mmCIF file of C-alpha atoms in Angstrom:
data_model
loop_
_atom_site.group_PDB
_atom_site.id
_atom_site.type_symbol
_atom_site.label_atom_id
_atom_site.label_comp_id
_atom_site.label_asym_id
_atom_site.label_seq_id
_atom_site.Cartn_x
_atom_site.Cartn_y
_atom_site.Cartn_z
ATOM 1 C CA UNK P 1 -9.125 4.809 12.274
ATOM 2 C CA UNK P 2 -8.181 2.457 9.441
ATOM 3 C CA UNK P 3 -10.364 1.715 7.069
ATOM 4 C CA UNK P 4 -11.073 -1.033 4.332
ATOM 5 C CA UNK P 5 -8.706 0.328 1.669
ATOM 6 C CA UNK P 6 -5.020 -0.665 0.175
ATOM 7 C CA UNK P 7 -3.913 1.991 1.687
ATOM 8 C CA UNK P 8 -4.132 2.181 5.220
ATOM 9 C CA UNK P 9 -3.011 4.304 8.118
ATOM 10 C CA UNK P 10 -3.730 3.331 11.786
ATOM 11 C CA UNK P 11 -5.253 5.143 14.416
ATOM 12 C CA UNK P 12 -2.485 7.064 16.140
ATOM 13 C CA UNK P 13 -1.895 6.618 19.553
ATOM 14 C CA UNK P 14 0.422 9.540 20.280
ATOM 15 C CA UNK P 15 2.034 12.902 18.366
ATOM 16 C CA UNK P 16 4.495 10.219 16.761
ATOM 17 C CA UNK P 17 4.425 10.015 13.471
ATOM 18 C CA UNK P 18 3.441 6.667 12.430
ATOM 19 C CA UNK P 19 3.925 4.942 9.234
ATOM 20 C CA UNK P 20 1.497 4.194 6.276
ATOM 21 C CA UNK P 21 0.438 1.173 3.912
ATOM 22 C CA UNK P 22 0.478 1.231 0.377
ATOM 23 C CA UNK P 23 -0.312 -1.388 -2.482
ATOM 24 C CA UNK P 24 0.689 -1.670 -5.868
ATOM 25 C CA UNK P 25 -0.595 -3.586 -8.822
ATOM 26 C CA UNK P 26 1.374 -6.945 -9.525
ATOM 27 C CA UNK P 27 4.072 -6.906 -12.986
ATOM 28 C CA UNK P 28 2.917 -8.436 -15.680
ATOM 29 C CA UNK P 29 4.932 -12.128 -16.624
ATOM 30 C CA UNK P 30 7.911 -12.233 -18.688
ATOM 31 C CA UNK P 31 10.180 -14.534 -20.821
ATOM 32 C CA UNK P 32 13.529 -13.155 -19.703
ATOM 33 C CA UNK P 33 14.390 -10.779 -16.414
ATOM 34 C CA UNK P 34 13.092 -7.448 -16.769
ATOM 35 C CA UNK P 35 13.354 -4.240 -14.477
ATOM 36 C CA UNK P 36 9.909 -3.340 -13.536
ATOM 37 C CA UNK P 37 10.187 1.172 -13.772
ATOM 38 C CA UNK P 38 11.062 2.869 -10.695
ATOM 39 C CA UNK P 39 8.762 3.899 -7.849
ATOM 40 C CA UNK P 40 9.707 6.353 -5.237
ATOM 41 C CA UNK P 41 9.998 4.930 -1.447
ATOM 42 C CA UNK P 42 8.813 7.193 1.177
ATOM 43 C CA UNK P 43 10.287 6.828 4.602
ATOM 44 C CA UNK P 44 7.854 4.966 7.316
ATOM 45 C CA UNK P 45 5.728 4.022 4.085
ATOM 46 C CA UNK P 46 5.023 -0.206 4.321
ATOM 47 C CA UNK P 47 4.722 -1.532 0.438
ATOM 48 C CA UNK P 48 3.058 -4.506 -0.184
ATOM 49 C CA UNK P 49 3.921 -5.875 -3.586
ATOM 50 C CA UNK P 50 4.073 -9.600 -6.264
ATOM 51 C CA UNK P 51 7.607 -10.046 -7.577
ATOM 52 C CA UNK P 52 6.576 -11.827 -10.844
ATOM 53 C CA UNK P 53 9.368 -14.969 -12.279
ATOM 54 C CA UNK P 54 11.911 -13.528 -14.102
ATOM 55 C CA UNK P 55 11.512 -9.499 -12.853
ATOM 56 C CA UNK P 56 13.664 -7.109 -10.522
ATOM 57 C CA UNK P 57 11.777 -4.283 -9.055
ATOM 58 C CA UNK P 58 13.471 -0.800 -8.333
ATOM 59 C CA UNK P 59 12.595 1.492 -6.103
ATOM 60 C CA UNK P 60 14.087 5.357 -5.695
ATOM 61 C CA UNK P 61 14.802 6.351 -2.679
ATOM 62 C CA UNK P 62 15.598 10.261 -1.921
ATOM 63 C CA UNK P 63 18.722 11.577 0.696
ATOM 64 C CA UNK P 64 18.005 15.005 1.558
ATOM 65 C CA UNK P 65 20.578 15.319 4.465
ATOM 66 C CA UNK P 66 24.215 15.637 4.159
ATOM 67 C CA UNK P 67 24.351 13.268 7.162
ATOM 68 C CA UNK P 68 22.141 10.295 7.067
ATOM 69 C CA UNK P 69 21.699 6.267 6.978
ATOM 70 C CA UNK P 70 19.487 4.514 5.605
ATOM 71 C CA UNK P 71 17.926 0.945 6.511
ATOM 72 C CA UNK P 72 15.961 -1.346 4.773
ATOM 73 C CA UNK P 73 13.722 -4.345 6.001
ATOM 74 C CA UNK P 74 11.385 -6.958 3.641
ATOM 75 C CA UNK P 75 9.303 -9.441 4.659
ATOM 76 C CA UNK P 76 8.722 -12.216 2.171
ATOM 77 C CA UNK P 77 6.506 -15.258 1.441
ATOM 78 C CA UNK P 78 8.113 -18.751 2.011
ATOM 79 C CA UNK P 79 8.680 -19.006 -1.794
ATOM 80 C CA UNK P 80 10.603 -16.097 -2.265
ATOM 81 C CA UNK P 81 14.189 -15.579 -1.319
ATOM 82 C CA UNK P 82 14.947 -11.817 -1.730
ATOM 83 C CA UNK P 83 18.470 -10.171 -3.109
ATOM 84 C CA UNK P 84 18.383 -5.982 -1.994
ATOM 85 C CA UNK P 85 21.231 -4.242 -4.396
ATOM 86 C CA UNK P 86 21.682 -0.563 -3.083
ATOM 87 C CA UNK P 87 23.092 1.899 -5.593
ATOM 88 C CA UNK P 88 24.075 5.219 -4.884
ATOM 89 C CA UNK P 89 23.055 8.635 -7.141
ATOM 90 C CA UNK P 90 26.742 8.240 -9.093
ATOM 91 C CA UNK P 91 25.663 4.845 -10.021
ATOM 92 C CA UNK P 92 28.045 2.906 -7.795
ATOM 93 C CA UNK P 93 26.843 -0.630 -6.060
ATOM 94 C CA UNK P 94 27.323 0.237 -2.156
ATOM 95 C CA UNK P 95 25.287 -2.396 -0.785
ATOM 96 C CA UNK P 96 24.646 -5.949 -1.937
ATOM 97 C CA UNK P 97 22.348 -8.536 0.861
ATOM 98 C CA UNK P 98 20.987 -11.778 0.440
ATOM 99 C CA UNK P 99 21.696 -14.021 3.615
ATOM 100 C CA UNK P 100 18.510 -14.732 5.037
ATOM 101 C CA UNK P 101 16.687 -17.293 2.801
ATOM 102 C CA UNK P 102 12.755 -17.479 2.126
ATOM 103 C CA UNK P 103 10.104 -16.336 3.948
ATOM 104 C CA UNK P 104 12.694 -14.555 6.699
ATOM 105 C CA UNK P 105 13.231 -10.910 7.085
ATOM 106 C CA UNK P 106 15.988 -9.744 4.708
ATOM 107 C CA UNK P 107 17.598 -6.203 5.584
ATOM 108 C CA UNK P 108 20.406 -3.495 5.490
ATOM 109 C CA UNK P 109 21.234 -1.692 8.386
ATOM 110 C CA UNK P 110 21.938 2.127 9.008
ATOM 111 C CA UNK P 111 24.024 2.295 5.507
ATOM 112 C CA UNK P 112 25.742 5.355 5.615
ATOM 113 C CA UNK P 113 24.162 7.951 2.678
ATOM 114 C CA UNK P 114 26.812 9.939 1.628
ATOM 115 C CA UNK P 115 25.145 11.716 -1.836
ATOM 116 C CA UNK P 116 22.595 13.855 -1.681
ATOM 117 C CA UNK P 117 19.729 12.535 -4.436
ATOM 118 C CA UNK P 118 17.855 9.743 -5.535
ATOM 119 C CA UNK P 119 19.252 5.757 -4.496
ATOM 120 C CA UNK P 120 17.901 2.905 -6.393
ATOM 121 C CA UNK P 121 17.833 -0.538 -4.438
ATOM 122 C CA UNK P 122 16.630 -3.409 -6.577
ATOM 123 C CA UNK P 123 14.918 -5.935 -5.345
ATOM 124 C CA UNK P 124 15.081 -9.504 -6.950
ATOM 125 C CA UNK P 125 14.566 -12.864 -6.081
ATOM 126 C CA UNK P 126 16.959 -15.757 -5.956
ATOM 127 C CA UNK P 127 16.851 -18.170 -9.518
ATOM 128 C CA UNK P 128 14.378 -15.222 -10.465
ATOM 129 C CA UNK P 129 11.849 -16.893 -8.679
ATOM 130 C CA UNK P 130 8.596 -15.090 -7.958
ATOM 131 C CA UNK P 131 6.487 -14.255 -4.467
ATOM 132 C CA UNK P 132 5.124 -11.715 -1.987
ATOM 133 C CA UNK P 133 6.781 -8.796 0.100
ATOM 134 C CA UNK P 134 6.762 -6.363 1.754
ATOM 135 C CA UNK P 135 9.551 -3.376 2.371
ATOM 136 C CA UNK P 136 9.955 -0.791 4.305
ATOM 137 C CA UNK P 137 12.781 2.203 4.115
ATOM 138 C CA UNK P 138 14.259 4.033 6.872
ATOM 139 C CA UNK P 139 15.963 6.965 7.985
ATOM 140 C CA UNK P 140 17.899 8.589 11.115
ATOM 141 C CA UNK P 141 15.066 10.575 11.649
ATOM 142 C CA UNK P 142 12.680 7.769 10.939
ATOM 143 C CA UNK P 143 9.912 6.629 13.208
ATOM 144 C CA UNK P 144 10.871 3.047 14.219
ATOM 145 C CA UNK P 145 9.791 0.247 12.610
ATOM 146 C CA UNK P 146 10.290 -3.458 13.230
ATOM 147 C CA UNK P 147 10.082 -6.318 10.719
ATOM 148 C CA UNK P 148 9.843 -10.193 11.932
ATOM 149 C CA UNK P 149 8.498 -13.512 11.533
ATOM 150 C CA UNK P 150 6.012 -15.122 13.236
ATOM 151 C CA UNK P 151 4.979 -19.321 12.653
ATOM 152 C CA UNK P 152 1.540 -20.744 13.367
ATOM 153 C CA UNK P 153 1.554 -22.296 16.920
ATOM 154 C CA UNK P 154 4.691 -20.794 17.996
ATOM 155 C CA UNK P 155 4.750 -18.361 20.743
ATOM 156 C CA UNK P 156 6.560 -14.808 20.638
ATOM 157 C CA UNK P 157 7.564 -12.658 23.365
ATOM 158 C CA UNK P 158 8.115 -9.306 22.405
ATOM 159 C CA UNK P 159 9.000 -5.707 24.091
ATOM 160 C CA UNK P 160 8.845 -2.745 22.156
ATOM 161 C CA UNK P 161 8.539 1.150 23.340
ATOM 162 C CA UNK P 162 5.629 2.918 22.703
ATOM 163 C CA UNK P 163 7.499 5.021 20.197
ATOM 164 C CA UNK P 164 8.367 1.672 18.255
ATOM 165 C CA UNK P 165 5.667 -0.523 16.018
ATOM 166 C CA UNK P 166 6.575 -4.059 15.282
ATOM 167 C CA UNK P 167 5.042 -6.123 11.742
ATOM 168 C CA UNK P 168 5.157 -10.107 11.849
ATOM 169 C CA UNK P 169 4.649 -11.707 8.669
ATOM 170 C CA UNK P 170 3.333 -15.106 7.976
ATOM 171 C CA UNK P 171 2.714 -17.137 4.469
ATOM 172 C CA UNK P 172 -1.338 -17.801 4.615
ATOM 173 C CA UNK P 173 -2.980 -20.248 2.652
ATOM 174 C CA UNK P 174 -7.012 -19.490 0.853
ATOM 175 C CA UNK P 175 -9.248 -20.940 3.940
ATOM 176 C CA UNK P 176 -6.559 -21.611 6.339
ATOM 177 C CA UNK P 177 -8.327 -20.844 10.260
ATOM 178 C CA UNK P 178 -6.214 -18.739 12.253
ATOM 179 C CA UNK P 179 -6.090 -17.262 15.472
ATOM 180 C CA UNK P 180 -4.146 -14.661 17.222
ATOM 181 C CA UNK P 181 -4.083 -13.807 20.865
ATOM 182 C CA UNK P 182 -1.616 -11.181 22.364
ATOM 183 C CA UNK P 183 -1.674 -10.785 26.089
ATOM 184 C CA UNK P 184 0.308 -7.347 26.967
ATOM 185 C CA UNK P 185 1.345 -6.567 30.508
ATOM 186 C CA UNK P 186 -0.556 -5.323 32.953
ATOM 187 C CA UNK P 187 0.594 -1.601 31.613
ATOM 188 C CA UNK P 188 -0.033 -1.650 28.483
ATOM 189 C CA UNK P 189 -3.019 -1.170 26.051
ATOM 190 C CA UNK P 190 -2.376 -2.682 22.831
ATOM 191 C CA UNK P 191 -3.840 -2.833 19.279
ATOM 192 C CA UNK P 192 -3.158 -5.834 16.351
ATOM 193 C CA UNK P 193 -4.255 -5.098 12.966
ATOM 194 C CA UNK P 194 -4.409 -8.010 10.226
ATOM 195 C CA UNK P 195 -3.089 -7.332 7.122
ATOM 196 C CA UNK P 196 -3.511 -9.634 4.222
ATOM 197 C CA UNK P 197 -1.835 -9.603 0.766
ATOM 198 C CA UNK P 198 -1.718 -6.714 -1.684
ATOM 199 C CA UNK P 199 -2.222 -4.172 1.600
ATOM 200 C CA UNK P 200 -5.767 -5.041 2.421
ATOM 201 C CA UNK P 201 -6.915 -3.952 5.984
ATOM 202 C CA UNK P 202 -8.695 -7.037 7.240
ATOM 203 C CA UNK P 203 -9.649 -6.865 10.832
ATOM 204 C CA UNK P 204 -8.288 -4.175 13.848
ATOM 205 C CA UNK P 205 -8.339 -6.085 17.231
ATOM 206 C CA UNK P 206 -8.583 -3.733 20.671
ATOM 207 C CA UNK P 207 -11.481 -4.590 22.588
ATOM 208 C CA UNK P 208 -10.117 -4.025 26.094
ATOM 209 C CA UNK P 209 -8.145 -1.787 27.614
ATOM 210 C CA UNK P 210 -4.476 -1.925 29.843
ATOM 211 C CA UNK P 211 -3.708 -5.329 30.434
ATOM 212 C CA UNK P 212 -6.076 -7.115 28.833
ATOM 213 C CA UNK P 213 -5.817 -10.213 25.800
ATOM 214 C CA UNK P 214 -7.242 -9.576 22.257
ATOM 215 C CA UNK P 215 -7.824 -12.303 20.724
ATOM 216 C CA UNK P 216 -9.351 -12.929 16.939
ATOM 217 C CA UNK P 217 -10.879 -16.338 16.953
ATOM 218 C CA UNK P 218 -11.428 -18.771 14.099
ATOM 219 C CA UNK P 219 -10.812 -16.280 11.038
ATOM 220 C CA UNK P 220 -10.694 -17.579 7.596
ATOM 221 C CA UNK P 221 -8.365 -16.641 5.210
ATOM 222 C CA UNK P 222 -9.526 -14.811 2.112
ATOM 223 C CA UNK P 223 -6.450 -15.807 -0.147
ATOM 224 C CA UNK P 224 -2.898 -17.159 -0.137
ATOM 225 C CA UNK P 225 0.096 -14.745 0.266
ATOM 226 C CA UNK P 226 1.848 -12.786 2.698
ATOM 227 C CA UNK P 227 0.150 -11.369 5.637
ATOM 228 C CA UNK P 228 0.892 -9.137 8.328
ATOM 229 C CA UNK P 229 0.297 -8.566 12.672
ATOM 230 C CA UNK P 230 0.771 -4.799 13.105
ATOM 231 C CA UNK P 231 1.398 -4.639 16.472
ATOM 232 C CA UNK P 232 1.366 -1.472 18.351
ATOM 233 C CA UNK P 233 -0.073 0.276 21.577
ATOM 234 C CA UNK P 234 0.404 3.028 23.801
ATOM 235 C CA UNK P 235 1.857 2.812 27.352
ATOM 236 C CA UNK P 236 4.381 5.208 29.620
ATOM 237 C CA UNK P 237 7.151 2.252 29.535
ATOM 238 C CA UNK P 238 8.262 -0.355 27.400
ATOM 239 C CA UNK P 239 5.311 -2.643 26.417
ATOM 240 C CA UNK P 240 5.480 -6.700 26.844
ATOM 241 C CA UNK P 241 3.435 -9.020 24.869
ATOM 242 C CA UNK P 242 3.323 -12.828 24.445
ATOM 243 C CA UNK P 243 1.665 -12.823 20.731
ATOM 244 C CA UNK P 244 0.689 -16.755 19.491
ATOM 245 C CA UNK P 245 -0.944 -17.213 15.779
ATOM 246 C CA UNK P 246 -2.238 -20.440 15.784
ATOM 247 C CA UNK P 247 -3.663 -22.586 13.081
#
């Protein structure tokens, strides 16, 4: 059951393995662009971090199959348009991304991993601007993991397997007054938890059980930054779910 930490880990809802939420403390400021000192990336494990002006941030993430691909998702705040470099163990560039703009989802998908060892991907913004994000790394044997977007007043229809967990991330503003409602189908039994910047659990929605609409009414905003719907639930077939967050 989560509880009101950084780091958080939700209340399984089968033998899967599911996936984990960590925090780390914002870079300090500086003149010129720096490279923040490496932190290891765990598969499955959802970072929440501040990319300061002027700052790249690296991250090391270990191959320890001879046969193995690796994908990459991050979620950003609307001021922040992210740049992912990939470099292998030899030192060689493989992977270079940046079409996606701010505030949308920018990945890599299933890059082949042909070294065993330690990759670094850099993250950056564009202009060396600074923001929120979040990233998550993947593997073939990976539990899966969706990143998207979701806008205030804008409805979503999503299906996902029960196997699967999907994040949408929103740019929240101190005091704005949201609300979320997620109606599953008549199947399903699903669970939204609210993550706000820096990793902070903030509310876990499942009052009811297959089929029916949880809904968080009226909830105030504690801060501006990124902010997450985890979405997940437990069902014996694919799970449906028209989702609204509405200001």
């Amino acid at each position: 059951k989560p509880t009101d930490s950084p780091t958080l880990t939700p209340t399984p809802f089968s033998s899967t393995p599911v996936p984990t939420w960590t925090a780390t403390p914002p870079p300090s400021q500086t003149p010129t662009p720096t490279a923040a000192p490496p932190e290891y990336l765990d598969p499955e494990t959802i970072v929440m971090d501040a990319l300061e002006a002027n700052e790249q941030h690296r991250w090391l993430f270990t191959n320890e199959f001879l046969t193995n691909h690796l994908t990459i998702q991050i979620a950003s705040t609307n001021d922040l348009d992210i740049v992912i470099m990939v470099t292998d163990p030899s030192g060689t560039e493989i992977a270079a991304k940046n079409d996606s703009g701010a505030g949308q989802i920018e990945a890599l998908f299933d890059l082949e991993l042909t070294e065993l060892g330690d990759y670094l991907i850099t993250i950056s913004g564009v202009d060396n601007t600074a923001g929120e994000y979040s990233i998550v790394a993947l593997e073939d044997f990976s539990f899966s993991i969706i990143f998207d977007t979701i806008s205030y007043n804008v409805p979503v229809d999503v299906t996902f397997s029960p196997d699967s967990e999907r994040l949408y991330f929103f740019t929240g503003l101190e005091n704005d007054l949201i609300s979320i409602t997620a109606v599953p189908d008549s199947r399903a039994d699903i669970g939204i938890e609210l993550i706000g910047p820096n990793a902070y659990f903030l509310e876990y929605i499942d009052r009811y059980q297959e089929g029916g609409t949880e809904q968080l009414i009226d909830y105030q905003l504690p801060t501006s930054g990124l902010y997450a719907l985890w979405l997940f639930g437990y069902s014996n077939a694919d799970i449906t779910v028209n989702l609204l967050l509405s200001e």
